[in-house]
Short mmCIF file of N, CA, C and O in Angstrom, two decimals:
data_model
loop_
_atom_site.label_atom_id
_atom_site.label_comp_id
_atom_site.label_asym_id
_atom_site.label_seq_id
_atom_site.Cartn_x
_atom_site.Cartn_y
_atom_site.Cartn_z
N MET A 31 97.79 84.90 94.32
CA MET A 31 98.67 84.86 93.07
C MET A 31 99.72 85.75 93.17
O MET A 31 99.66 86.88 93.59
N LYS A 32 100.91 85.20 92.89
CA LYS A 32 102.21 85.96 92.86
C LYS A 32 102.95 85.86 91.57
O LYS A 32 103.04 84.68 91.01
N HIS A 33 103.54 86.91 91.00
CA HIS A 33 104.32 86.98 89.77
C HIS A 33 105.51 87.90 90.05
O HIS A 33 105.42 88.89 90.61
N VAL A 34 106.70 87.16 89.82
CA VAL A 34 107.96 87.82 89.96
C VAL A 34 108.72 88.06 88.77
O VAL A 34 108.81 87.12 87.84
N ILE A 35 109.21 89.15 88.48
CA ILE A 35 110.22 89.36 87.25
C ILE A 35 111.52 89.85 87.88
O ILE A 35 111.63 90.81 88.61
N PHE A 36 112.57 89.20 87.42
CA PHE A 36 113.86 89.54 87.80
C PHE A 36 114.67 90.03 86.48
O PHE A 36 114.60 89.38 85.50
N ARG A 37 115.42 91.10 86.75
CA ARG A 37 116.25 91.58 85.60
C ARG A 37 117.63 91.89 86.13
O ARG A 37 117.76 92.34 87.29
N ASN A 38 118.59 91.42 85.30
CA ASN A 38 119.88 91.70 85.67
C ASN A 38 120.69 92.24 84.27
O ASN A 38 120.79 91.57 83.42
N ARG A 39 120.90 93.45 84.51
CA ARG A 39 121.64 94.14 83.27
C ARG A 39 122.96 94.66 83.57
O ARG A 39 123.14 95.32 84.53
N THR A 40 123.91 94.27 82.73
CA THR A 40 125.34 94.78 82.89
C THR A 40 125.76 95.33 81.61
O THR A 40 125.46 94.87 80.46
N SER A 41 126.51 96.41 81.76
CA SER A 41 127.14 97.18 80.73
C SER A 41 128.61 97.19 80.75
O SER A 41 129.03 97.97 81.65
N GLN A 42 129.25 96.44 80.17
CA GLN A 42 130.79 96.42 80.29
C GLN A 42 131.40 97.90 79.84
O GLN A 42 132.22 98.33 80.22
N GLU A 43 130.63 98.50 78.70
CA GLU A 43 131.15 99.54 78.16
C GLU A 43 130.96 100.84 79.05
O GLU A 43 131.83 101.72 79.13
N HIS A 44 129.78 100.83 79.86
CA HIS A 44 129.63 101.86 80.83
C HIS A 44 129.94 101.54 82.20
O HIS A 44 129.74 102.34 83.15
N HIS A 45 130.62 100.32 82.52
CA HIS A 45 130.85 99.84 83.84
C HIS A 45 129.81 99.91 84.83
O HIS A 45 129.95 100.48 85.90
N ARG A 46 128.63 99.51 84.45
CA ARG A 46 127.36 99.64 85.14
C ARG A 46 126.77 98.22 85.35
O ARG A 46 126.74 97.39 84.33
N LYS A 47 126.15 98.06 86.48
CA LYS A 47 125.22 96.83 86.73
C LYS A 47 124.11 97.19 87.43
O LYS A 47 124.04 97.97 88.37
N MET A 48 122.88 96.70 86.99
CA MET A 48 121.57 96.96 87.60
C MET A 48 120.83 95.72 87.72
O MET A 48 120.77 94.88 86.71
N VAL A 49 120.37 95.49 88.89
CA VAL A 49 119.60 94.47 89.23
C VAL A 49 118.20 94.86 89.77
O VAL A 49 118.15 95.81 90.61
N SER A 50 117.10 94.40 89.31
CA SER A 50 115.92 94.74 89.83
C SER A 50 114.96 93.51 89.81
O SER A 50 115.15 92.51 89.19
N ILE A 51 114.03 93.67 90.91
CA ILE A 51 113.19 92.55 91.17
C ILE A 51 111.71 93.24 91.36
O ILE A 51 111.62 94.04 92.13
N ASP A 52 110.74 92.87 90.48
CA ASP A 52 109.38 93.26 90.54
C ASP A 52 108.49 92.10 91.00
O ASP A 52 108.56 90.97 90.36
N GLU A 53 107.82 92.35 92.02
CA GLU A 53 106.84 91.27 92.55
C GLU A 53 105.53 91.77 92.62
O GLU A 53 105.19 92.87 93.18
N PHE A 54 104.54 91.09 91.85
CA PHE A 54 103.15 91.53 91.82
C PHE A 54 102.47 90.43 92.56
O PHE A 54 102.60 89.20 92.28
N SER A 55 101.53 90.85 93.46
CA SER A 55 100.68 89.77 94.22
C SER A 55 99.26 90.38 94.42
O SER A 55 99.01 91.50 94.41
N GLN A 56 98.46 89.37 94.69
CA GLN A 56 96.99 89.81 94.80
C GLN A 56 96.35 88.78 95.64
O GLN A 56 96.48 87.54 95.51
N ASP A 57 95.56 89.26 96.68
CA ASP A 57 94.77 88.40 97.43
C ASP A 57 93.40 89.10 97.60
O ASP A 57 93.09 89.95 96.81
N LYS A 58 92.65 88.55 98.51
CA LYS A 58 91.18 89.00 98.57
C LYS A 58 91.12 90.47 99.20
O LYS A 58 90.14 91.01 98.80
N ASP A 59 92.11 91.01 99.77
CA ASP A 59 92.14 92.34 100.35
C ASP A 59 92.77 93.44 99.43
O ASP A 59 92.38 94.55 99.46
N ALA A 60 93.91 93.05 98.71
CA ALA A 60 94.64 94.12 98.01
C ALA A 60 95.46 93.55 96.89
O ALA A 60 95.82 92.48 96.83
N LYS A 61 95.89 94.49 96.01
CA LYS A 61 96.82 94.13 94.94
C LYS A 61 98.21 94.87 95.32
O LYS A 61 98.00 96.00 95.74
N THR A 62 99.16 94.13 95.30
CA THR A 62 100.53 94.77 95.69
C THR A 62 101.52 94.71 94.68
O THR A 62 101.67 93.73 94.03
N HIS A 63 102.43 95.64 94.37
CA HIS A 63 103.46 95.71 93.56
C HIS A 63 104.66 96.23 94.37
O HIS A 63 104.70 97.38 94.96
N VAL A 64 105.71 95.29 94.45
CA VAL A 64 107.04 95.67 95.13
C VAL A 64 108.09 95.67 94.20
O VAL A 64 108.40 94.81 93.47
N ARG A 65 108.80 96.74 94.10
CA ARG A 65 110.02 96.78 93.20
C ARG A 65 111.22 97.08 94.08
O ARG A 65 111.27 98.05 94.80
N LYS A 66 112.29 96.28 93.95
CA LYS A 66 113.53 96.53 94.48
C LYS A 66 114.47 96.62 93.39
O LYS A 66 114.55 95.87 92.40
N SER A 67 115.45 97.73 93.45
CA SER A 67 116.50 97.89 92.36
C SER A 67 117.77 98.29 92.97
O SER A 67 117.86 98.97 94.12
N PHE A 68 118.79 97.85 92.31
CA PHE A 68 120.20 98.07 92.77
C PHE A 68 121.03 98.31 91.63
O PHE A 68 121.09 97.73 90.65
N LEU A 69 121.66 99.51 91.59
CA LEU A 69 122.46 99.95 90.52
C LEU A 69 123.86 100.47 91.02
O LEU A 69 123.97 101.04 92.04
N TYR A 70 124.81 99.98 90.38
CA TYR A 70 126.22 100.05 90.66
C TYR A 70 126.97 100.61 89.42
O TYR A 70 126.76 100.06 88.39
N GLN A 71 127.74 101.64 89.53
CA GLN A 71 128.59 102.12 88.46
C GLN A 71 129.93 102.36 89.00
O GLN A 71 130.22 102.94 90.16
N VAL A 72 130.98 101.72 88.30
CA VAL A 72 132.38 101.78 88.73
C VAL A 72 133.15 102.59 87.86
O VAL A 72 133.08 102.53 86.54
N SER A 73 134.07 103.40 88.41
CA SER A 73 134.95 104.28 87.70
C SER A 73 136.41 104.24 88.25
O SER A 73 136.34 104.19 89.55
N VAL A 74 137.33 104.34 87.54
CA VAL A 74 138.66 104.38 88.07
C VAL A 74 139.05 105.79 88.56
O VAL A 74 138.69 106.85 88.07
N VAL A 75 139.66 105.99 89.86
CA VAL A 75 139.97 107.14 90.38
C VAL A 75 141.39 107.42 89.97
O VAL A 75 142.39 106.85 90.23
N GLU A 76 141.43 108.50 89.12
CA GLU A 76 142.68 108.94 88.40
C GLU A 76 143.38 110.18 89.16
O GLU A 76 144.58 110.31 89.11
N ASP A 77 142.58 111.03 89.80
CA ASP A 77 143.19 112.15 90.35
C ASP A 77 143.56 112.01 91.71
O ASP A 77 144.05 112.90 92.49
N GLY A 78 143.46 110.77 92.31
CA GLY A 78 143.95 110.51 93.67
C GLY A 78 142.83 110.89 94.70
O GLY A 78 143.16 110.73 95.88
N SER A 79 141.76 111.44 94.19
CA SER A 79 140.74 111.87 95.18
C SER A 79 139.92 110.62 95.72
O SER A 79 139.20 109.96 95.03
N LEU A 80 140.25 110.38 97.00
CA LEU A 80 139.42 109.20 97.52
C LEU A 80 138.19 109.60 98.36
O LEU A 80 137.68 108.89 99.27
N GLU A 81 137.64 110.76 98.02
CA GLU A 81 136.51 111.36 98.64
C GLU A 81 135.35 110.47 98.39
O GLU A 81 134.97 110.19 97.28
N GLU A 82 134.58 110.02 99.47
CA GLU A 82 133.32 109.19 99.40
C GLU A 82 132.23 110.06 99.70
O GLU A 82 132.32 111.03 100.48
N ARG A 83 131.07 109.72 99.02
CA ARG A 83 129.91 110.41 99.28
C ARG A 83 129.12 109.65 100.38
O ARG A 83 128.88 108.44 100.13
N ALA A 84 128.80 110.17 101.47
CA ALA A 84 127.98 109.60 102.50
C ALA A 84 126.71 109.26 101.88
O ALA A 84 126.15 109.95 101.11
N PRO A 85 126.08 108.21 102.33
CA PRO A 85 124.75 107.80 101.71
C PRO A 85 123.71 108.86 101.93
O PRO A 85 123.62 109.35 103.21
N GLU A 86 122.85 109.04 101.01
CA GLU A 86 121.72 109.95 101.15
C GLU A 86 120.53 109.08 101.20
O GLU A 86 120.38 108.14 100.34
N ILE A 87 119.50 109.26 102.26
CA ILE A 87 118.31 108.55 102.24
C ILE A 87 117.20 109.47 101.97
O ILE A 87 117.03 110.45 102.60
N HIS A 88 116.32 108.85 101.23
CA HIS A 88 115.05 109.63 100.99
C HIS A 88 113.91 108.67 101.27
O HIS A 88 113.85 107.45 100.77
N ILE A 89 112.91 109.03 102.06
CA ILE A 89 111.73 108.21 102.43
C ILE A 89 110.47 108.96 101.97
O ILE A 89 110.37 110.26 102.46
N GLN A 90 109.55 108.28 101.43
CA GLN A 90 108.40 109.08 100.95
C GLN A 90 106.95 108.12 101.26
O GLN A 90 107.36 106.93 100.82
N LYS A 91 106.06 108.57 101.77
CA LYS A 91 104.83 107.72 101.96
C LYS A 91 103.58 108.52 101.59
O LYS A 91 103.48 109.64 102.05
N ARG A 92 102.83 107.88 100.83
CA ARG A 92 101.58 108.55 100.42
C ARG A 92 100.42 107.71 100.61
O ARG A 92 100.46 106.52 100.39
N ILE A 93 99.32 108.12 101.04
CA ILE A 93 98.08 107.39 101.25
C ILE A 93 96.91 108.19 100.68
O ILE A 93 96.81 109.39 100.99
N ASP A 94 96.08 107.64 99.81
CA ASP A 94 94.98 108.19 99.21
C ASP A 94 93.75 107.30 99.56
O ASP A 94 93.54 106.24 98.99
N THR A 95 93.01 107.81 100.43
CA THR A 95 91.85 107.15 101.05
C THR A 95 90.74 106.99 100.00
O THR A 95 90.00 106.12 99.95
N LYS A 96 90.59 108.14 99.19
CA LYS A 96 89.49 108.05 98.12
C LYS A 96 89.74 106.95 97.08
O LYS A 96 88.82 106.26 96.66
N ARG A 97 91.03 106.95 96.70
CA ARG A 97 91.36 105.97 95.61
C ARG A 97 91.78 104.60 96.14
O ARG A 97 92.09 103.66 95.60
N GLN A 98 91.79 104.56 97.51
CA GLN A 98 92.16 103.37 98.24
C GLN A 98 93.64 102.87 97.89
O GLN A 98 93.80 101.66 97.56
N PHE A 99 94.58 103.70 97.94
CA PHE A 99 95.86 103.56 97.35
C PHE A 99 96.89 104.03 98.41
O PHE A 99 96.83 105.02 99.24
N GLU A 100 97.87 103.12 98.70
CA GLU A 100 99.13 103.47 99.45
C GLU A 100 100.34 103.16 98.84
O GLU A 100 100.48 102.14 98.14
N GLU A 101 101.37 104.20 99.06
CA GLU A 101 102.57 104.06 98.36
C GLU A 101 103.71 104.27 99.36
O GLU A 101 103.76 105.37 99.98
N PHE A 102 104.82 103.60 99.35
CA PHE A 102 105.92 103.82 100.13
C PHE A 102 107.27 103.64 99.26
O PHE A 102 107.42 102.80 98.55
N CYS A 103 108.04 104.72 99.37
CA CYS A 103 109.32 104.77 98.55
C CYS A 103 110.43 104.99 99.55
O CYS A 103 110.43 105.89 100.31
N PHE A 104 111.56 104.16 99.27
CA PHE A 104 112.75 104.26 100.17
C PHE A 104 113.91 104.29 99.14
O PHE A 104 114.05 103.32 98.36
N ARG A 105 114.83 105.33 99.11
CA ARG A 105 115.87 105.28 98.11
C ARG A 105 117.23 105.81 98.94
O ARG A 105 116.98 106.73 99.83
N THR A 106 118.20 105.21 98.59
CA THR A 106 119.59 105.66 99.14
C THR A 106 120.55 105.60 98.01
O THR A 106 120.47 104.74 97.05
N ASN A 107 121.43 106.54 98.07
CA ASN A 107 122.50 106.54 97.11
C ASN A 107 123.82 107.11 97.68
O ASN A 107 123.69 108.00 98.74
N GLY A 108 124.86 106.70 97.20
CA GLY A 108 126.22 107.29 97.66
C GLY A 108 127.37 106.69 96.87
O GLY A 108 127.16 106.20 95.89
N SER A 109 128.64 106.64 97.51
CA SER A 109 129.71 106.02 96.91
C SER A 109 130.77 105.64 97.82
O SER A 109 130.69 106.03 99.06
N PHE A 110 131.58 104.70 97.44
CA PHE A 110 132.69 104.26 98.17
C PHE A 110 133.89 103.96 97.30
O PHE A 110 133.67 103.76 96.18
N CYS A 111 135.03 103.93 97.86
CA CYS A 111 136.30 103.51 97.00
C CYS A 111 136.82 102.18 97.56
O CYS A 111 136.63 101.94 98.81
N MET A 112 137.44 101.59 96.56
CA MET A 112 137.99 100.24 96.93
C MET A 112 139.26 100.06 95.94
O MET A 112 139.15 100.68 94.85
N SER A 113 140.28 99.24 96.25
CA SER A 113 141.18 98.85 95.40
C SER A 113 141.01 97.55 94.54
O SER A 113 140.37 96.68 95.14
N ASN A 114 141.39 97.65 93.48
CA ASN A 114 141.23 96.53 92.49
C ASN A 114 142.66 96.25 91.97
O ASN A 114 142.99 96.69 90.79
N GLY A 115 143.41 95.41 92.70
CA GLY A 115 144.89 95.28 92.21
C GLY A 115 145.65 96.41 92.52
O GLY A 115 145.70 97.00 93.64
N ASP A 116 146.16 97.11 91.32
CA ASP A 116 147.01 98.41 91.48
C ASP A 116 146.19 99.51 91.22
O ASP A 116 146.56 100.74 91.29
N GLN A 117 144.76 99.43 90.99
CA GLN A 117 144.00 100.56 90.69
C GLN A 117 142.90 100.76 91.91
O GLN A 117 142.66 99.81 92.54
N VAL A 118 142.66 102.07 92.09
CA VAL A 118 141.66 102.41 93.01
C VAL A 118 140.42 102.79 92.20
O VAL A 118 140.48 103.62 91.23
N VAL A 119 139.28 102.15 92.54
CA VAL A 119 138.04 102.57 91.86
C VAL A 119 136.99 103.03 92.75
O VAL A 119 137.07 102.76 94.03
N ARG A 120 136.11 103.89 92.30
CA ARG A 120 135.04 104.38 93.00
C ARG A 120 133.70 103.74 92.57
O ARG A 120 133.37 103.52 91.32
N VAL A 121 132.93 103.41 93.34
CA VAL A 121 131.68 102.61 93.23
C VAL A 121 130.53 103.46 93.69
O VAL A 121 130.41 103.86 94.75
N GLU A 122 129.75 104.01 92.64
CA GLU A 122 128.59 104.84 92.93
C GLU A 122 127.44 103.94 92.97
O GLU A 122 127.29 103.00 92.14
N PHE A 123 126.52 103.92 94.02
CA PHE A 123 125.47 102.98 94.15
C PHE A 123 124.13 103.72 94.30
O PHE A 123 124.16 104.93 94.95
N SER A 124 123.17 103.10 93.95
CA SER A 124 121.81 103.73 94.17
C SER A 124 120.84 102.48 94.47
O SER A 124 120.68 101.53 93.64
N HIS A 125 120.17 102.40 95.64
CA HIS A 125 119.22 101.31 95.95
C HIS A 125 117.87 101.91 96.00
O HIS A 125 117.73 103.06 96.59
N ALA A 126 116.88 101.17 95.72
CA ALA A 126 115.48 101.80 95.90
C ALA A 126 114.51 100.52 96.22
O ALA A 126 114.72 99.42 95.76
N LEU A 127 113.53 100.95 97.07
CA LEU A 127 112.38 100.06 97.38
C LEU A 127 111.19 100.79 97.31
O LEU A 127 110.97 101.83 97.79
N LYS A 128 110.27 100.20 96.36
CA LYS A 128 108.91 101.02 96.26
C LYS A 128 107.88 99.88 96.42
O LYS A 128 107.83 98.92 95.79
N ILE A 129 106.91 100.29 97.35
CA ILE A 129 105.78 99.44 97.54
C ILE A 129 104.49 100.16 97.35
O ILE A 129 104.26 101.14 97.77
N GLN A 130 103.65 99.52 96.28
CA GLN A 130 102.46 100.00 96.01
C GLN A 130 101.25 99.08 96.44
O GLN A 130 101.38 97.85 96.00
N MET A 131 100.22 99.62 97.14
CA MET A 131 99.18 98.77 97.45
C MET A 131 97.80 99.43 97.17
O MET A 131 97.79 100.63 97.27
N HIS A 132 96.85 98.63 96.40
CA HIS A 132 95.60 99.18 96.12
C HIS A 132 94.71 98.25 96.64
O HIS A 132 94.52 97.08 96.51
N TRP A 133 94.04 98.87 97.63
CA TRP A 133 93.05 98.13 98.46
C TRP A 133 91.60 97.85 97.73
O TRP A 133 91.30 98.68 97.14
N LYS A 134 91.03 96.71 97.86
CA LYS A 134 89.92 96.37 97.05
C LYS A 134 88.67 96.71 97.90
O LYS A 134 87.59 96.79 97.20
N HIS A 135 88.65 96.90 99.10
CA HIS A 135 87.47 97.16 99.82
C HIS A 135 87.28 98.61 100.25
O HIS A 135 88.32 99.23 100.39
N LYS A 136 86.16 99.11 100.59
CA LYS A 136 85.95 100.45 100.91
C LYS A 136 86.47 100.65 102.35
O LYS A 136 86.64 101.86 102.79
N VAL A 137 86.70 99.66 103.09
CA VAL A 137 87.19 99.69 104.55
C VAL A 137 88.71 99.92 104.45
O VAL A 137 89.49 99.08 104.67
N PHE A 138 89.03 101.18 104.10
CA PHE A 138 90.59 101.47 103.93
C PHE A 138 90.89 102.42 104.99
O PHE A 138 90.71 103.73 104.77
N LEU A 139 91.30 101.98 106.23
CA LEU A 139 91.58 102.89 107.29
C LEU A 139 92.88 102.42 108.02
O LEU A 139 92.97 101.65 108.86
N PRO A 140 93.97 102.96 107.47
CA PRO A 140 95.34 102.68 108.13
C PRO A 140 95.35 103.08 109.60
O PRO A 140 94.87 104.15 109.85
N GLN A 141 95.80 102.26 110.45
CA GLN A 141 95.83 102.46 111.86
C GLN A 141 96.96 103.57 112.09
O GLN A 141 98.05 103.49 111.71
N LYS A 142 96.64 104.55 112.89
CA LYS A 142 97.60 105.60 113.24
C LYS A 142 98.26 105.06 114.56
O LYS A 142 97.59 104.59 115.50
N VAL A 143 99.58 105.12 114.62
CA VAL A 143 100.32 104.67 115.71
C VAL A 143 100.98 105.80 116.43
O VAL A 143 101.66 106.68 115.82
N SER A 144 100.80 106.01 117.74
CA SER A 144 101.42 107.09 118.50
C SER A 144 102.65 106.51 119.10
O SER A 144 102.76 105.32 119.34
N TYR A 145 103.75 107.38 119.45
CA TYR A 145 104.89 107.03 119.98
C TYR A 145 104.63 106.40 121.50
O TYR A 145 105.53 105.59 121.77
N SER A 146 103.60 106.89 121.92
CA SER A 146 103.34 106.36 123.49
C SER A 146 102.94 104.72 123.33
O SER A 146 103.23 104.06 124.35
N ASP A 147 102.31 104.34 122.16
CA ASP A 147 101.98 103.00 122.03
C ASP A 147 103.16 102.16 121.84
O ASP A 147 103.00 100.85 122.11
N LEU A 148 104.23 102.65 121.37
CA LEU A 148 105.37 101.81 121.12
C LEU A 148 106.29 101.47 122.30
O LEU A 148 107.05 100.54 122.23
N GLY A 149 105.94 102.05 123.38
CA GLY A 149 106.55 101.64 124.60
C GLY A 149 107.54 102.60 125.07
O GLY A 149 108.39 103.32 125.09
#
């Protein structure tokens, strides 16, 4: 069984757009929740500063064998500049991917991979 929720929110007043997708699925082995979100905020560059923020990446993974739970989070944010006619605008962005899995069986043993196995 799979259930998907799509959200698209735009704020003209705050020059912001947010899109998110939540996907819930369930099978005989696990329940899974995947969330993808994309946030953009646009502002006019008035001081002539075209400084862009290099993307920052944050990755986190947690495994709880007692609760049979696994979570993976990936986040990135930064900014870039672009021209819109005669104006220069800065776009701040933030993207996220979060995956949560709850295993139904007591046999929850994630396989460890060593670098020598990868070739």
